[in-house]
Tab-separated table of C-alpha atoms in Angstrom:
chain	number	residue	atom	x	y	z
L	1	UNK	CA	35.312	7.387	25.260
L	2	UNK	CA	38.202	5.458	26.433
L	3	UNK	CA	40.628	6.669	24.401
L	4	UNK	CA	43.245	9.601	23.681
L	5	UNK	CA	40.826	11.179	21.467
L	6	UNK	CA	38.118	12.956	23.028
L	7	UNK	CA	38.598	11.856	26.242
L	8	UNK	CA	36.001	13.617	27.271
L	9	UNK	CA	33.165	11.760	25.076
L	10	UNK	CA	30.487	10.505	26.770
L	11	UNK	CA	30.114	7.209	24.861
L	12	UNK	CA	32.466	4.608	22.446
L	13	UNK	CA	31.584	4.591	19.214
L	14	UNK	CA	32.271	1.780	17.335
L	15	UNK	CA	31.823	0.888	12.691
L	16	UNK	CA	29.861	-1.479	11.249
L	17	UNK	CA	31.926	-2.254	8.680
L	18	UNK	CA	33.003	-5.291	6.338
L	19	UNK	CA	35.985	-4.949	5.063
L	20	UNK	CA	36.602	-1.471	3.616
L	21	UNK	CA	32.587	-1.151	3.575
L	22	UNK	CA	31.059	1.239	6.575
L	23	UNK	CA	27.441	1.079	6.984
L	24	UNK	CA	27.287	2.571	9.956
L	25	UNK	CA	28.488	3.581	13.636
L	26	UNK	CA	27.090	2.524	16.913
L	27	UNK	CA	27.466	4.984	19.680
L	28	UNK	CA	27.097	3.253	22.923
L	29	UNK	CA	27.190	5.087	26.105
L	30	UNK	CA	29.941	4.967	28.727
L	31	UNK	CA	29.693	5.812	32.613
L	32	UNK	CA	32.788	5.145	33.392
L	33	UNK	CA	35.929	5.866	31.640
L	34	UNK	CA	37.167	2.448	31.048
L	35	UNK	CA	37.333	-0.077	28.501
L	36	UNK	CA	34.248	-2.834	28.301
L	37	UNK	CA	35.817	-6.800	29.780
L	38	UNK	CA	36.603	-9.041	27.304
L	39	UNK	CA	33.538	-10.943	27.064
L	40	UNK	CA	31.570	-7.787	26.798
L	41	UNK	CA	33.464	-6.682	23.769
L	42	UNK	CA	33.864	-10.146	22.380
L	43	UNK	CA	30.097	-10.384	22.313
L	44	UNK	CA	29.371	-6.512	21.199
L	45	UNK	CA	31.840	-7.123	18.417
L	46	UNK	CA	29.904	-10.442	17.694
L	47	UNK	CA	26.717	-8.397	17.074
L	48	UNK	CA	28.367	-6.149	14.852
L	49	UNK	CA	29.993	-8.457	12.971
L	50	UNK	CA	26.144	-9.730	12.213
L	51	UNK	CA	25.037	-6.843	11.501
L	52	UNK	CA	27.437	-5.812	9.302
L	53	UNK	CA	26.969	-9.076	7.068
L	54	UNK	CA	23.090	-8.851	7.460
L	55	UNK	CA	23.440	-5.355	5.846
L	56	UNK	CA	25.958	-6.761	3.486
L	57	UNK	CA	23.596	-9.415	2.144
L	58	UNK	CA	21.001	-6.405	1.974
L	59	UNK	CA	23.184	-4.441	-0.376
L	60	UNK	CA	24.033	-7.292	-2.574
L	61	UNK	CA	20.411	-8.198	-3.014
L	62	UNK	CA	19.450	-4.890	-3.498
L	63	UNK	CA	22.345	-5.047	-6.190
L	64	UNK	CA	21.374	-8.012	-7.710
L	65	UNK	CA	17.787	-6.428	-8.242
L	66	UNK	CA	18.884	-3.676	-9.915
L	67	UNK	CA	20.762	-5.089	-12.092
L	68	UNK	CA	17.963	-7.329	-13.300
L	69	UNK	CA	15.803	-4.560	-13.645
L	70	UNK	CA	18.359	-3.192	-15.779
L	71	UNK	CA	18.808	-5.984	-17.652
L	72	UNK	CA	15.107	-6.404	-18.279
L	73	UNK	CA	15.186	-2.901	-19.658
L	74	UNK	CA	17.618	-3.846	-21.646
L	75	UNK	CA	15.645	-6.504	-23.243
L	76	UNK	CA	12.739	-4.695	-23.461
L	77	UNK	CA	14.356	-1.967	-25.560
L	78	UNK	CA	16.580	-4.180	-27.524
L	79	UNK	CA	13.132	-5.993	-28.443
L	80	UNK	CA	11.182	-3.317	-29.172
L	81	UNK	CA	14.314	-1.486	-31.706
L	82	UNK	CA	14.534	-5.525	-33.273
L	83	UNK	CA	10.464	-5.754	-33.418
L	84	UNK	CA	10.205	-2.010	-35.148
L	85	UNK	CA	12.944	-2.481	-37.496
L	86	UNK	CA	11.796	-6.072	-38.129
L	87	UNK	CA	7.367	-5.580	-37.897
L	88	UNK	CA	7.540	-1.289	-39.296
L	89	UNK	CA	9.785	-2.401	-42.560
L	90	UNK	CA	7.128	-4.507	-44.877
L	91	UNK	CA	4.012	-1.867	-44.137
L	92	UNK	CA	6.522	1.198	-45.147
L	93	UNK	CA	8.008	-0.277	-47.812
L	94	UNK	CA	4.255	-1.337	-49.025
L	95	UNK	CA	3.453	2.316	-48.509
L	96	UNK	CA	6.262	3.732	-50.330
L	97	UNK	CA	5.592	0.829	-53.014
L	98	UNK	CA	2.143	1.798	-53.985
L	99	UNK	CA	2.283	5.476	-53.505
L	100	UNK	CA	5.443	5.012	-56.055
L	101	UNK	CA	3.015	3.335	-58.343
L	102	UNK	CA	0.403	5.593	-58.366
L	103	UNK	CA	2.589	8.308	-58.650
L	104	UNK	CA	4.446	6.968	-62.035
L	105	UNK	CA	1.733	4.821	-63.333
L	106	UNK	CA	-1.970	6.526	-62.008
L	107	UNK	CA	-3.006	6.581	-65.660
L	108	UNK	CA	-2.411	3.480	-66.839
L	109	UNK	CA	-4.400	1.899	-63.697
L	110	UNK	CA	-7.884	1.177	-64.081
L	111	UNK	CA	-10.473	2.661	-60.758
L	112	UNK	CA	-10.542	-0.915	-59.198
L	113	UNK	CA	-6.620	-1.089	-59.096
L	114	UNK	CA	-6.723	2.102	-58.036
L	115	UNK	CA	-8.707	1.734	-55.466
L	116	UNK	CA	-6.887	-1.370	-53.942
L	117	UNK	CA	-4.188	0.273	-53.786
L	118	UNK	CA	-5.184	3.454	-51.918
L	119	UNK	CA	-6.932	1.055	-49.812
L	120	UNK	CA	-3.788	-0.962	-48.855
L	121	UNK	CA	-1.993	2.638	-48.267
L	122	UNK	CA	-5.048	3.538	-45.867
L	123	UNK	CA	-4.622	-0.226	-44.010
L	124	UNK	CA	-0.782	0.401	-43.341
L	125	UNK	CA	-1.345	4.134	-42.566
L	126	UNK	CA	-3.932	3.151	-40.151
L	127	UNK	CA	-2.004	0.212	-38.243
L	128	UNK	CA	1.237	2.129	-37.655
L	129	UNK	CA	-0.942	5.244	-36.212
L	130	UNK	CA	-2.554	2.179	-34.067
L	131	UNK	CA	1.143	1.279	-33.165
L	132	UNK	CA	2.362	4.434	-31.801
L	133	UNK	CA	-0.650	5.380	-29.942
L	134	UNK	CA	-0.488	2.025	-27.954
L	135	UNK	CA	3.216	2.658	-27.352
L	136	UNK	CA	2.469	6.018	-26.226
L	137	UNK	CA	-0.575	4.195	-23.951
L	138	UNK	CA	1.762	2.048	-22.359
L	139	UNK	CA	4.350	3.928	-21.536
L	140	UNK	CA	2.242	6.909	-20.263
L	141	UNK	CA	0.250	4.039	-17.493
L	142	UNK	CA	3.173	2.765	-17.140
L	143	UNK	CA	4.724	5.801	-15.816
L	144	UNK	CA	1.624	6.566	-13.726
L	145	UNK	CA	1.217	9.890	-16.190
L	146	UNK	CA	-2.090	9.407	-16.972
L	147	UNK	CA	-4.970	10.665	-15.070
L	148	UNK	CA	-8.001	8.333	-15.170
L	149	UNK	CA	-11.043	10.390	-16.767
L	150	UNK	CA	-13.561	8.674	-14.523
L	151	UNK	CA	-17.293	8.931	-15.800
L	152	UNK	CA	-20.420	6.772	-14.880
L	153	UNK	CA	-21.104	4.794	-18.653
L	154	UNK	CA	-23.663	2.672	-19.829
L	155	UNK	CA	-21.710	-0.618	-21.299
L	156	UNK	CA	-23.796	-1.001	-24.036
L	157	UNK	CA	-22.778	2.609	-25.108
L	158	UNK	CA	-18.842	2.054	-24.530
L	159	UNK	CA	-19.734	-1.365	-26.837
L	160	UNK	CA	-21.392	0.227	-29.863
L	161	UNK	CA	-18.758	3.146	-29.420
L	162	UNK	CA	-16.085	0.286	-30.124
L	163	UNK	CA	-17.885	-1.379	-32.812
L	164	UNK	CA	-17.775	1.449	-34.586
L	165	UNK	CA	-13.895	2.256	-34.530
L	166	UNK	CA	-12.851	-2.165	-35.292
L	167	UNK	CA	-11.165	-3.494	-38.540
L	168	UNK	CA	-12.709	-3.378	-41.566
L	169	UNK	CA	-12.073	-6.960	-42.069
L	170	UNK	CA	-14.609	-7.661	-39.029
L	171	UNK	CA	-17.342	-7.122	-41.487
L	172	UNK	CA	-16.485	-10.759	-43.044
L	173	UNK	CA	-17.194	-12.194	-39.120
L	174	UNK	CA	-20.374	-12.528	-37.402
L	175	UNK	CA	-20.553	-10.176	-34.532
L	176	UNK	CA	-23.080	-10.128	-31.752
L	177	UNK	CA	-23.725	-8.138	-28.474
L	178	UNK	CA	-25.559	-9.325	-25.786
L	179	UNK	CA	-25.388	-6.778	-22.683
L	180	UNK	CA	-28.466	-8.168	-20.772
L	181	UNK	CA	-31.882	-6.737	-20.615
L	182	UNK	CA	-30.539	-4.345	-17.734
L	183	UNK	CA	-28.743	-1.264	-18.776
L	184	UNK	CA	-25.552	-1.705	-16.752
L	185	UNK	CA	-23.284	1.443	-15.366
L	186	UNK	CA	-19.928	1.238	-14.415
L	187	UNK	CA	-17.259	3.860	-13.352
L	188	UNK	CA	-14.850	3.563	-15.989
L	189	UNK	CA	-12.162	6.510	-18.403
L	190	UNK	CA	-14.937	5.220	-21.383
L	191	UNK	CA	-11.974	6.119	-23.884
L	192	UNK	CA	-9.288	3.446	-22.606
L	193	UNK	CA	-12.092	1.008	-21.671
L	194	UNK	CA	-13.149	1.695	-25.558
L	195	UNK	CA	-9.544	0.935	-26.649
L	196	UNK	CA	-9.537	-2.484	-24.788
L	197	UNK	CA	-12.217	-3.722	-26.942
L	198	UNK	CA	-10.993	-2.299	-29.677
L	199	UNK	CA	-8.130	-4.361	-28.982
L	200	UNK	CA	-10.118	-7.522	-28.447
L	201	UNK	CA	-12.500	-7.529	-31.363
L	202	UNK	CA	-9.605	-6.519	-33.817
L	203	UNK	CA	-7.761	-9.548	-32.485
L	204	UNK	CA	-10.419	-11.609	-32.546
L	205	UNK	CA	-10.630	-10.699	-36.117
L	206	UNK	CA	-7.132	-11.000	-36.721
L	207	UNK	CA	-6.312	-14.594	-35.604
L	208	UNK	CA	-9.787	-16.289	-36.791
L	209	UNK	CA	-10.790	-17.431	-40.536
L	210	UNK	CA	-13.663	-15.275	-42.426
L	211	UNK	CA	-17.345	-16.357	-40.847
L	212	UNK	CA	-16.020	-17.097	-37.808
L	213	UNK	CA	-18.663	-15.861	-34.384
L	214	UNK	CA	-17.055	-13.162	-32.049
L	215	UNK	CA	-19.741	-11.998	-29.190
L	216	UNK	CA	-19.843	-9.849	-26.759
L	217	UNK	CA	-21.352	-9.872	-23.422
L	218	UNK	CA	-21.001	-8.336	-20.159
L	219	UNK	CA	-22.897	-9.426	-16.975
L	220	UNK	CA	-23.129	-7.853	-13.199
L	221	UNK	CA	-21.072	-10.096	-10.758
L	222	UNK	CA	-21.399	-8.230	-7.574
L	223	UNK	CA	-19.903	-4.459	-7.730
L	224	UNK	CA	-18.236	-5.326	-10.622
L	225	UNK	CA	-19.110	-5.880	-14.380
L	226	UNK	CA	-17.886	-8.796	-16.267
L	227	UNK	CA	-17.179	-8.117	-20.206
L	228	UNK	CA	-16.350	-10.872	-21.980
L	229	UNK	CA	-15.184	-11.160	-25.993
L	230	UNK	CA	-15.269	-14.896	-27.381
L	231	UNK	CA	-14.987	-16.430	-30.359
L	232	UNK	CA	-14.972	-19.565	-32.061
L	233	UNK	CA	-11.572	-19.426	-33.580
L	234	UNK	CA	-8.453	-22.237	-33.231
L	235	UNK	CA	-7.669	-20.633	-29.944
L	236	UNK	CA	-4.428	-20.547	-28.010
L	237	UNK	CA	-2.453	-23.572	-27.254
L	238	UNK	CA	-2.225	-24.073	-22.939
L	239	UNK	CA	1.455	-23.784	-22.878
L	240	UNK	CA	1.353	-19.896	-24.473
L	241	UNK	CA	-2.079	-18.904	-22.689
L	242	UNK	CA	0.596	-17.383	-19.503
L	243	UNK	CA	2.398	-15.449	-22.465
L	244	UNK	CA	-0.105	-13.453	-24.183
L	245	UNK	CA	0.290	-10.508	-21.804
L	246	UNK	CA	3.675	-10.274	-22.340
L	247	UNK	CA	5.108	-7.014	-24.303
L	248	UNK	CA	6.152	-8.134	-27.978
L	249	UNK	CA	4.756	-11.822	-27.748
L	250	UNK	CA	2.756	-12.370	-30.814
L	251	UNK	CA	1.979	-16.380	-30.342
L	252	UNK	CA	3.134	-16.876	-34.218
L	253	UNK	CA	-0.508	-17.874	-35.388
L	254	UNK	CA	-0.692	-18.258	-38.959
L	255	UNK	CA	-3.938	-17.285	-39.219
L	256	UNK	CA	-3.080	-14.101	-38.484
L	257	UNK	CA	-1.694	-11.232	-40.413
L	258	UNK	CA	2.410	-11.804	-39.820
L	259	UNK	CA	3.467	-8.296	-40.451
L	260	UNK	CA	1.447	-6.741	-37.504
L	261	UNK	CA	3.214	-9.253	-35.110
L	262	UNK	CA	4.244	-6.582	-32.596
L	263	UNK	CA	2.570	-7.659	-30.131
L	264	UNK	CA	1.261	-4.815	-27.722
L	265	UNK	CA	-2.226	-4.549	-28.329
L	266	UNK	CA	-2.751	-7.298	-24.965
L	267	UNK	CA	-0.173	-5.421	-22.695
L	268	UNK	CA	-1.902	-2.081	-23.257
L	269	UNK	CA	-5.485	-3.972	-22.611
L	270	UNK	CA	-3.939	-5.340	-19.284
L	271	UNK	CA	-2.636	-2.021	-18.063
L	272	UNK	CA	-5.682	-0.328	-18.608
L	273	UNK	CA	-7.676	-2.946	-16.624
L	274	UNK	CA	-5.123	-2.718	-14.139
L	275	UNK	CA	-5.153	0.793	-13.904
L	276	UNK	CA	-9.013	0.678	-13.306
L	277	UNK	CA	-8.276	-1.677	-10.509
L	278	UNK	CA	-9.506	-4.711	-12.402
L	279	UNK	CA	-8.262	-7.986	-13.553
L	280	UNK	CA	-8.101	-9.532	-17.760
L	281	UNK	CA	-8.061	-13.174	-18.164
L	282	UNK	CA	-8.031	-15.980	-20.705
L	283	UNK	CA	-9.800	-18.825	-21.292
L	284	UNK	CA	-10.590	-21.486	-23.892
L	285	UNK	CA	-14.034	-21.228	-25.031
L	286	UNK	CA	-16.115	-24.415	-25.780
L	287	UNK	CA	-15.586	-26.498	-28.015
L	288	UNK	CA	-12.981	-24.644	-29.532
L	289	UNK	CA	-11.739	-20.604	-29.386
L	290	UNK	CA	-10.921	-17.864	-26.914
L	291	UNK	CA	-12.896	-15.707	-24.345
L	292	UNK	CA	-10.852	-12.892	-23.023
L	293	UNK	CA	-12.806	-11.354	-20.187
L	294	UNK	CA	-12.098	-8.295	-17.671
L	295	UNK	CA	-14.208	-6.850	-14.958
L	296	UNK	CA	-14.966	-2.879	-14.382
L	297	UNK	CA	-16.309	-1.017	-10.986
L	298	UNK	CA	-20.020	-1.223	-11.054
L	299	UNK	CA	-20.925	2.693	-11.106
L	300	UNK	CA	-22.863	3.485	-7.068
L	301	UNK	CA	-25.127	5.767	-9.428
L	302	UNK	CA	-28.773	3.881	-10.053
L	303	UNK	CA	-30.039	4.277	-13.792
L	304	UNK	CA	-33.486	4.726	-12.188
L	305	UNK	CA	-32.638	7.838	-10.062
């Protein structure tokens, strides 16, 4: 409208544009045939002009975002290649070490030597397998790919199911369970919830000295079930406790084992809690250690139906 092209239109359409940038075009309609005043256009080109930089701002935040999300991926995957090159090279090379020695030397080993070192094979074998399926874990809830299994469980069953799968080295710790006089049922994928304690006792394990207490207990707390694994190691300085969620952060504890430093066995406990719509926390137990504790869905099912 109002102009040689289209006479005929029915309204002026105008860009809002900055620059060479269009985001858009504002049709506004046009009774008569004539151009709007000058303080009608000064103020309708105003509000475009507004617009225009509003959406401006929009796209360059949006931009901004992106490109830390990039960058974050970035880091993540150039920390996970340095980690695996880094954390993967001392158990292969111990792997292709002793299975080198037993090759070229079985016979000249006596059964106790032996046996060492096929255990020490079996240790390494075992903690990459553990590595890869928590990768695999993480990236599959990540994703949103896996499908919760959801199955009313007694605790104390998913507990004992754990206890049975920890560290070897967990036999030189004192381990109790204390689930309450109550049988307790929550609605939980028992696999993952069994890998989260898995998780928790093996670290438990991992980053205290031999003869150290680890317990487990779980209370009701509402519709939800508290589970709690403490023990009555050095603990976790304050200024990391915000950390030890993070993918790859390994705290540098010298207690523990250095080589399996990779640090995902926490992120992986945290999604799966997460994914079961509760919430994993830390705490300093008294007078010295760690309690890591999570909550589950109290099942509606009653044990006595």
């Amino acid at each position: 409208a109002t102009t040689q092209n289209f006479p005929k239109a029915k309204r002026l359409y105008l860009a809002i544009r900055t620059g060479q940038q269009i985001y858009g075009i504002v049709g506004i309609p046009m009774e008569k045939q004539t151009q709007p005043d000058a303080f009608t256009s000064s103020v309708l080109f105003s509000l475009l002009g507004e617009c225009a930089l509003a959406l401006d701002n929009l796209r360059n935040a949006r931009e901004k975002e992106e490109a830390a999300v990039l960058a974050k991926n970035e880091q993540l995957r150039a920390n996970l290649l340095r980690s695996i090159s880094h954390d993967l090279r001392t158990p292969l090379t111990s792997i292709s070490g002793n299975a080198d020695t037993l090759l070229h030397s079985y016979d000249m080993l006596d059964e106790q030597t032996r046996k060492q070192i096929f255990t020490d094979i079996h240790d390494d074998a075992q903690w990459l397998t553990e590595l890869v399926e928590n990768l695999l874990s993480i990236t599959k809830i990540a994703d949103g790919s896996v499908k919760l299994r959801l199955s009313d469980q007694v605790v104390d069953d998913i507990v004992s199911e754990a206890l049975r799968h920890i560290d070897r080295r967990s036999t030189e710790h004192h381990i109790t369970v204390d689930c309450g006089d109550v049988p307790l049922l929550i609605r939980v994928d028992a696999g993952l919830i069994v890998q989260v304690l898995i998780n928790l006792v093996n670290n438990a394990v991992k980053y205290t000295t031999a003869g150290s207490d680890i317990c487990i207990t779980a209370i009701q707390q509402k519709k939800a079930v508290e589970i709690c694994v403490s023990d009555n190691g050095p603990g976790i300085p304050d200024e990391l406790k915000e950390r030890v969620f993070e993918m790859f952060f390994a705290g540098g504890n010298p207690i523990g084992d250095s080589r399996r430093s990779l640090g995902l066995g926490l992120t992986l406990c945290q999604a799966i809690i997460h994914a079961h719509h509760g919430e994993i926390t830390l705490k300093n137990n008294s007078p010295h250690g760690c309690i890591f504790s999570f909550t589950l869905p109290l099942s509606e099912v009653n044990l006595n139906e």
